[in-house]
PDB file of C-alpha atoms in Angstrom:
ATOM      1  CA  UNK A  21      15.387  -0.615 -39.671  1.00 79.00           C
ATOM      2  CA  UNK A  22      16.925   1.093 -36.650  1.00 80.00           C
ATOM      3  CA  UNK A  23      20.485   0.183 -35.706  1.00 90.00           C
ATOM      4  CA  UNK A  24      21.418  -1.109 -32.254  1.00 89.00           C
ATOM      5  CA  UNK A  25      22.846   2.287 -31.366  1.00 92.00           C
ATOM      6  CA  UNK A  26      19.700   4.078 -32.533  1.00 93.00           C
ATOM      7  CA  UNK A  27      17.579   1.725 -30.438  1.00 93.00           C
ATOM      8  CA  UNK A  28      19.768   2.329 -27.411  1.00 95.00           C
ATOM      9  CA  UNK A  29      19.585   6.077 -27.921  1.00 96.00           C
ATOM     10  CA  UNK A  30      15.801   5.829 -27.979  1.00 96.00           C
ATOM     11  CA  UNK A  31      15.866   3.944 -24.673  1.00 97.00           C
ATOM     12  CA  UNK A  32      18.212   6.595 -23.240  1.00 97.00           C
ATOM     13  CA  UNK A  33      15.728   9.340 -24.092  1.00 97.00           C
ATOM     14  CA  UNK A  34      12.878   7.293 -22.649  1.00 97.00           C
ATOM     15  CA  UNK A  35      14.775   6.808 -19.364  1.00 98.00           C
ATOM     16  CA  UNK A  36      15.467  10.539 -19.148  1.00 98.00           C
ATOM     17  CA  UNK A  37      11.818  11.397 -19.799  1.00 98.00           C
ATOM     18  CA  UNK A  38      10.662   8.841 -17.216  1.00 98.00           C
ATOM     19  CA  UNK A  39      13.109  10.124 -14.586  1.00 98.00           C
ATOM     20  CA  UNK A  40      11.852  13.675 -14.996  1.00 97.00           C
ATOM     21  CA  UNK A  41       8.253  12.534 -14.561  1.00 98.00           C
ATOM     22  CA  UNK A  42       9.202  10.377 -11.561  1.00 98.00           C
ATOM     23  CA  UNK A  43      11.023  13.333 -10.016  1.00 97.00           C
ATOM     24  CA  UNK A  44       8.167  15.758 -10.561  1.00 97.00           C
ATOM     25  CA  UNK A  45       5.164  13.592  -9.681  1.00 97.00           C
ATOM     26  CA  UNK A  46       6.355  10.822  -7.351  1.00 97.00           C
ATOM     27  CA  UNK A  47       9.738  11.319  -5.663  1.00 96.00           C
ATOM     28  CA  UNK A  48       9.552  13.056  -2.312  1.00 93.00           C
ATOM     29  CA  UNK A  49       5.860  12.261  -1.935  1.00 96.00           C
ATOM     30  CA  UNK A  50       4.035   9.623   0.115  1.00 97.00           C
ATOM     31  CA  UNK A  51       0.711   8.098  -0.893  1.00 98.00           C
ATOM     32  CA  UNK A  52      -1.945   6.466   1.265  1.00 98.00           C
ATOM     33  CA  UNK A  53      -4.260   3.896  -0.372  1.00 98.00           C
ATOM     34  CA  UNK A  54      -7.488   3.031   1.415  1.00 98.00           C
ATOM     35  CA  UNK A  55      -9.852   0.204   0.476  1.00 96.00           C
ATOM     36  CA  UNK A  56     -12.622  -0.863   2.841  1.00 95.00           C
ATOM     37  CA  UNK A  57     -11.082  -0.889   6.312  1.00 95.00           C
ATOM     38  CA  UNK A  58      -7.608  -1.639   5.009  1.00 96.00           C
ATOM     39  CA  UNK A  59      -4.823   0.669   3.904  1.00 97.00           C
ATOM     40  CA  UNK A  60      -1.138   0.907   3.062  1.00 96.00           C
ATOM     41  CA  UNK A  61       1.394   3.639   2.320  1.00 97.00           C
ATOM     42  CA  UNK A  62       3.819   3.946  -0.602  1.00 97.00           C
ATOM     43  CA  UNK A  63       7.013   5.948  -0.740  1.00 95.00           C
ATOM     44  CA  UNK A  64       8.539   6.322  -4.196  1.00 95.00           C
ATOM     45  CA  UNK A  65      12.228   6.265  -3.318  1.00 91.00           C
ATOM     46  CA  UNK A  66      14.605   7.435  -6.010  1.00 93.00           C
ATOM     47  CA  UNK A  67      16.850   4.375  -5.652  1.00 91.00           C
ATOM     48  CA  UNK A  68      13.974   2.181  -6.835  1.00 90.00           C
ATOM     49  CA  UNK A  69      13.662   3.975 -10.189  1.00 95.00           C
ATOM     50  CA  UNK A  70      16.421   2.144 -12.068  1.00 93.00           C
ATOM     51  CA  UNK A  71      14.983  -1.311 -11.418  1.00 91.00           C
ATOM     52  CA  UNK A  72      11.678  -0.189 -12.941  1.00 96.00           C
ATOM     53  CA  UNK A  73      13.318   0.798 -16.247  1.00 96.00           C
ATOM     54  CA  UNK A  74      14.206  -2.749 -17.246  1.00 94.00           C
ATOM     55  CA  UNK A  75      17.844  -1.913 -18.074  1.00 96.00           C
ATOM     56  CA  UNK A  76      21.060  -3.002 -16.359  1.00 95.00           C
ATOM     57  CA  UNK A  77      23.850  -0.672 -15.279  1.00 96.00           C
ATOM     58  CA  UNK A  78      27.163  -0.816 -13.480  1.00 95.00           C
ATOM     59  CA  UNK A  79      26.356   2.539 -11.898  1.00 95.00           C
ATOM     60  CA  UNK A  80      24.532   2.692  -8.592  1.00 95.00           C
ATOM     61  CA  UNK A  81      20.761   3.052  -8.703  1.00 94.00           C
ATOM     62  CA  UNK A  82      21.098   6.575  -7.349  1.00 94.00           C
ATOM     63  CA  UNK A  83      23.581   7.551 -10.044  1.00 96.00           C
ATOM     64  CA  UNK A  84      21.395   6.272 -12.873  1.00 97.00           C
ATOM     65  CA  UNK A  85      18.409   8.198 -11.533  1.00 97.00           C
ATOM     66  CA  UNK A  86      20.347  11.426 -10.968  1.00 97.00           C
ATOM     67  CA  UNK A  87      22.082  11.320 -14.352  1.00 97.00           C
ATOM     68  CA  UNK A  88      18.768  10.625 -16.082  1.00 98.00           C
ATOM     69  CA  UNK A  89      16.954  13.366 -14.175  1.00 97.00           C
ATOM     70  CA  UNK A  90      19.683  15.816 -15.172  1.00 97.00           C
ATOM     71  CA  UNK A  91      19.564  14.614 -18.772  1.00 97.00           C
ATOM     72  CA  UNK A  92      23.218  13.543 -18.841  1.00 97.00           C
ATOM     73  CA  UNK A  93      22.819   9.740 -18.833  1.00 97.00           C
ATOM     74  CA  UNK A  94      24.779   8.235 -21.740  1.00 97.00           C
ATOM     75  CA  UNK A  95      24.182   5.069 -23.743  1.00 96.00           C
ATOM     76  CA  UNK A  96      27.446   3.653 -22.352  1.00 96.00           C
ATOM     77  CA  UNK A  97      26.076   3.772 -18.791  1.00 97.00           C
ATOM     78  CA  UNK A  98      23.428   1.064 -19.244  1.00 96.00           C
ATOM     79  CA  UNK A  99      23.056  -2.139 -21.197  1.00 94.00           C
ATOM     80  CA  UNK A 100      20.816  -5.096 -21.952  1.00 94.00           C
ATOM     81  CA  UNK A 101      21.365  -8.774 -21.195  1.00 93.00           C
ATOM     82  CA  UNK A 102      19.370 -12.001 -21.034  1.00 91.00           C
ATOM     83  CA  UNK A 103      17.524 -10.887 -17.907  1.00 90.00           C
ATOM     84  CA  UNK A 104      17.163  -7.315 -19.147  1.00 93.00           C
ATOM     85  CA  UNK A 105      16.284  -7.568 -22.862  1.00 94.00           C
ATOM     86  CA  UNK A 106      15.734  -4.511 -25.040  1.00 95.00           C
ATOM     87  CA  UNK A 107      12.115  -5.416 -25.835  1.00 93.00           C
ATOM     88  CA  UNK A 108      11.259  -5.661 -22.149  1.00 93.00           C
ATOM     89  CA  UNK A 109      12.840  -2.284 -21.359  1.00 95.00           C
ATOM     90  CA  UNK A 110      10.936  -0.665 -24.204  1.00 94.00           C
ATOM     91  CA  UNK A 111       7.625  -1.972 -22.824  1.00 94.00           C
ATOM     92  CA  UNK A 112       8.435  -1.021 -19.251  1.00 95.00           C
ATOM     93  CA  UNK A 113       9.541   2.515 -20.080  1.00 96.00           C
ATOM     94  CA  UNK A 114       6.346   3.368 -21.930  1.00 95.00           C
ATOM     95  CA  UNK A 115       4.460   2.454 -18.745  1.00 96.00           C
ATOM     96  CA  UNK A 116       7.021   3.953 -16.359  1.00 97.00           C
ATOM     97  CA  UNK A 117       6.273   7.361 -17.840  1.00 97.00           C
ATOM     98  CA  UNK A 118       2.623   6.721 -16.981  1.00 97.00           C
ATOM     99  CA  UNK A 119       3.345   5.536 -13.438  1.00 97.00           C
ATOM    100  CA  UNK A 120       1.714   8.632 -11.838  1.00 97.00           C
ATOM    101  CA  UNK A 121      -1.607   7.320 -13.197  1.00 97.00           C
ATOM    102  CA  UNK A 122      -1.530   4.770 -10.365  1.00 97.00           C
ATOM    103  CA  UNK A 123      -1.722   7.675  -7.902  1.00 97.00           C
ATOM    104  CA  UNK A 124      -4.373   9.766  -9.646  1.00 97.00           C
ATOM    105  CA  UNK A 125      -6.949   7.216 -10.800  1.00 96.00           C
ATOM    106  CA  UNK A 126      -9.041   4.415  -9.355  1.00 94.00           C
ATOM    107  CA  UNK A 127      -6.810   1.355  -9.322  1.00 95.00           C
ATOM    108  CA  UNK A 128      -7.037  -2.219  -8.153  1.00 94.00           C
ATOM    109  CA  UNK A 129      -5.076  -3.468  -5.152  1.00 94.00           C
ATOM    110  CA  UNK A 130      -3.754  -6.987  -5.693  1.00 92.00           C
ATOM    111  CA  UNK A 131      -2.941  -9.235  -2.761  1.00 89.00           C
ATOM    112  CA  UNK A 132      -0.196 -11.879  -2.835  1.00 87.00           C
ATOM    113  CA  UNK A 133       0.691 -11.207  -6.461  1.00 86.00           C
ATOM    114  CA  UNK A 134       2.810 -14.053  -7.796  1.00 81.00           C
ATOM    115  CA  UNK A 135       5.620 -13.841 -10.319  1.00 79.00           C
ATOM    116  CA  UNK A 136       8.018 -16.582 -11.403  1.00 70.00           C
ATOM    117  CA  UNK A 137      10.430 -15.824  -8.568  1.00 76.00           C
ATOM    118  CA  UNK A 138       8.644 -13.619  -6.019  1.00 81.00           C
ATOM    119  CA  UNK A 139       5.260 -13.233  -4.351  1.00 82.00           C
ATOM    120  CA  UNK A 140       4.450  -9.591  -3.699  1.00 85.00           C
ATOM    121  CA  UNK A 141       2.227  -8.927  -0.706  1.00 89.00           C
ATOM    122  CA  UNK A 142       0.730  -5.904  -2.456  1.00 92.00           C
ATOM    123  CA  UNK A 143       0.435  -4.869  -6.092  1.00 92.00           C
ATOM    124  CA  UNK A 144      -1.283  -1.971  -7.842  1.00 94.00           C
ATOM    125  CA  UNK A 145      -2.741  -2.224 -11.319  1.00 93.00           C
ATOM    126  CA  UNK A 146      -4.787  -0.239 -13.822  1.00 92.00           C
ATOM    127  CA  UNK A 147      -5.154  -3.474 -15.838  1.00 89.00           C
ATOM    128  CA  UNK A 148      -2.581  -2.244 -18.367  1.00 92.00           C
ATOM    129  CA  UNK A 149       0.469  -2.388 -16.123  1.00 94.00           C
ATOM    130  CA  UNK A 150       1.143  -3.438 -12.543  1.00 93.00           C
ATOM    131  CA  UNK A 151       3.465  -2.170  -9.834  1.00 95.00           C
ATOM    132  CA  UNK A 152       4.735  -4.803  -7.403  1.00 92.00           C
ATOM    133  CA  UNK A 153       5.496  -3.454  -3.924  1.00 94.00           C
ATOM    134  CA  UNK A 154       7.810  -4.641  -1.175  1.00 90.00           C
ATOM    135  CA  UNK A 155       7.849  -3.811   2.507  1.00 89.00           C
ATOM    136  CA  UNK A 156      10.614  -1.709   4.006  1.00 83.00           C
ATOM    137  CA  UNK A 157      12.742  -4.277   5.813  1.00 81.00           C
ATOM    138  CA  UNK A 158      16.394  -4.520   6.854  1.00 78.00           C
ATOM    139  CA  UNK A 159      18.863  -7.177   5.686  1.00 79.00           C
ATOM    140  CA  UNK A 160      17.559  -9.583   8.329  1.00 75.00           C
ATOM    141  CA  UNK A 161      13.990  -9.173   7.086  1.00 77.00           C
ATOM    142  CA  UNK A 162      12.863  -7.090  10.054  1.00 80.00           C
ATOM    143  CA  UNK A 163      10.246  -4.475   9.260  1.00 80.00           C
ATOM    144  CA  UNK A 164      11.620  -0.909   9.543  1.00 80.00           C
ATOM    145  CA  UNK A 165       8.371   1.036   9.115  1.00 82.00           C
ATOM    146  CA  UNK A 166       4.970   0.713   7.462  1.00 86.00           C
ATOM    147  CA  UNK A 167       5.954   1.934   4.008  1.00 93.00           C
ATOM    148  CA  UNK A 168       5.890  -0.105   0.836  1.00 95.00           C
ATOM    149  CA  UNK A 169       8.367   0.615  -1.965  1.00 94.00           C
ATOM    150  CA  UNK A 170       8.044  -0.027  -5.726  1.00 94.00           C
ATOM    151  CA  UNK A 171      10.034  -3.083  -6.750  1.00 92.00           C
ATOM    152  CA  UNK A 172       8.837  -4.304 -10.149  1.00 91.00           C
ATOM    153  CA  UNK A 173       6.875  -2.934 -13.076  1.00 93.00           C
ATOM    154  CA  UNK A 174       5.008  -5.547 -15.084  1.00 90.00           C
ATOM    155  CA  UNK A 175       3.250  -5.010 -18.400  1.00 90.00           C
ATOM    156  CA  UNK A 176       0.260  -7.127 -19.446  1.00 76.00           C
ATOM    157  CA  UNK A 177       1.434 -10.167 -17.495  1.00 72.00           C
ATOM    158  CA  UNK A 178      -1.915 -11.392 -16.108  1.00 77.00           C
ATOM    159  CA  UNK A 179      -1.082 -10.088 -12.631  1.00 79.00           C
ATOM    160  CA  UNK A 180      -4.758 -10.111 -11.669  1.00 76.00           C
ATOM    161  CA  UNK A 181      -5.068 -13.816 -12.461  1.00 78.00           C
ATOM    162  CA  UNK A 182      -1.915 -14.528 -10.491  1.00 76.00           C
ATOM    163  CA  UNK A 183      -3.112 -12.774  -7.334  1.00 80.00           C
ATOM    164  CA  UNK A 184      -5.014 -14.253  -4.408  1.00 73.00           C
ATOM    165  CA  UNK A 185      -7.495 -11.374  -4.288  1.00 82.00           C
ATOM    166  CA  UNK A 186      -8.114  -7.877  -5.586  1.00 85.00           C
ATOM    167  CA  UNK A 187     -10.029  -4.813  -4.417  1.00 91.00           C
ATOM    168  CA  UNK A 188     -10.751  -1.415  -5.950  1.00 93.00           C
ATOM    169  CA  UNK A 189      -9.226   1.528  -4.075  1.00 96.00           C
ATOM    170  CA  UNK A 190     -11.728   3.842  -2.368  1.00 97.00           C
ATOM    171  CA  UNK A 191      -9.381   6.727  -1.531  1.00 98.00           C
ATOM    172  CA  UNK A 192      -5.870   7.883  -2.356  1.00 98.00           C
ATOM    173  CA  UNK A 193      -4.243  10.569  -0.207  1.00 98.00           C
ATOM    174  CA  UNK A 194      -0.937  12.332  -0.775  1.00 98.00           C
ATOM    175  CA  UNK A 195       1.526  14.260   1.371  1.00 97.00           C
ATOM    176  CA  UNK A 196       5.029  15.583   1.220  1.00 96.00           C
ATOM    177  CA  UNK A 197       7.312  12.796   2.466  1.00 93.00           C
ATOM    178  CA  UNK A 198       8.799  15.173   5.036  1.00 93.00           C
ATOM    179  CA  UNK A 199       5.385  15.734   6.652  1.00 94.00           C
ATOM    180  CA  UNK A 200       3.544  13.395   8.993  1.00 92.00           C
ATOM    181  CA  UNK A 201      -0.049  14.069   7.927  1.00 96.00           C
ATOM    182  CA  UNK A 202      -1.760  13.475   4.587  1.00 97.00           C
ATOM    183  CA  UNK A 203      -3.192  16.786   3.419  1.00 95.00           C
ATOM    184  CA  UNK A 204      -4.345  16.104  -0.152  1.00 96.00           C
ATOM    185  CA  UNK A 205      -7.145  13.821  -1.269  1.00 97.00           C
ATOM    186  CA  UNK A 206      -6.378  12.766  -4.841  1.00 97.00           C
ATOM    187  CA  UNK A 207      -8.920  10.026  -5.529  1.00 97.00           C
ATOM    188  CA  UNK A 208     -12.244   9.420  -3.777  1.00 96.00           C
ATOM    189  CA  UNK A 209     -15.233   7.156  -4.325  1.00 95.00           C
ATOM    190  CA  UNK A 210     -18.187   9.517  -3.827  1.00 92.00           C
ATOM    191  CA  UNK A 211     -20.292   6.650  -2.477  1.00 94.00           C
ATOM    192  CA  UNK A 212     -17.822   5.764   0.286  1.00 94.00           C
ATOM    193  CA  UNK A 213     -16.888   7.403   3.579  1.00 94.00           C
ATOM    194  CA  UNK A 214     -13.349   7.598   4.865  1.00 96.00           C
ATOM    195  CA  UNK A 215     -12.865   4.875   7.507  1.00 96.00           C
ATOM    196  CA  UNK A 216     -11.570   5.845  10.931  1.00 94.00           C
ATOM    197  CA  UNK A 217      -8.698   3.375  10.670  1.00 95.00           C
ATOM    198  CA  UNK A 218      -6.707   6.106   8.897  1.00 97.00           C
ATOM    199  CA  UNK A 219      -7.719   8.966  11.206  1.00 95.00           C
ATOM    200  CA  UNK A 220      -4.232   9.057  12.746  1.00 95.00           C
ATOM    201  CA  UNK A 221      -2.669   9.531   9.316  1.00 97.00           C
ATOM    202  CA  UNK A 222      -4.830  12.158   7.613  1.00 96.00           C
ATOM    203  CA  UNK A 223      -5.826  15.767   8.288  1.00 94.00           C
ATOM    204  CA  UNK A 224      -8.955  16.002  10.463  1.00 91.00           C
ATOM    205  CA  UNK A 225     -10.544  18.305   7.875  1.00 91.00           C
ATOM    206  CA  UNK A 226     -11.494  15.287   5.776  1.00 90.00           C
ATOM    207  CA  UNK A 227     -13.774  13.941   8.521  1.00 87.00           C
ATOM    208  CA  UNK A 228     -15.223  17.379   9.164  1.00 79.00           C
ATOM    209  CA  UNK A 229     -16.090  17.692   5.478  1.00 75.00           C
ATOM    210  CA  UNK A 230     -17.838  14.305   5.537  1.00 76.00           C
ATOM    211  CA  UNK A 231     -20.112  15.439   8.369  1.00 58.00           C
ATOM    212  CA  UNK A 232     -21.269  18.570   6.532  1.00 60.00           C
TER     213      UNK A 232
END
């Protein structure tokens, strides 16, 4: 049986692996999800990474992410407690490494996803794990922009049953976060056409290609 230190070392390696994947596939990119005539945008900010790991740290969220990305995070820089148990972190990290799947595959958009303490306006799920999203607001609750940020990663917690409604995504677009226009179409339902409600956000080439 593994010792506590061996278990913690395993979690350390998992966090490092997840940070490298997050850095390569998600950080610095914006994603546009379109379903019917509705849409929303996600920005995977680096300071949201730590909360998704399921561990607790006295370091800032940015420090944990940077140390993990650089491979220098130590076992003394994070810990477990009643709200952040080892078993939960182990489950979350296996899915955190797969988080890019929510940007490259057909997923389900959940509306008003309820947890014990919070109701998330939007959630994304592949039916194995779910990402709860929060709006970008200031300390007074005023909306700053139209982006949603990742806030919680839930594994097999019946998120679909705890949501008011759910719809399958029709299109997922991607762009560099520093750009203003979505230039890459990652996921598309061949039987659907791109609605004009996102025309101001995406490259006009996508509509030209639909007409051909």
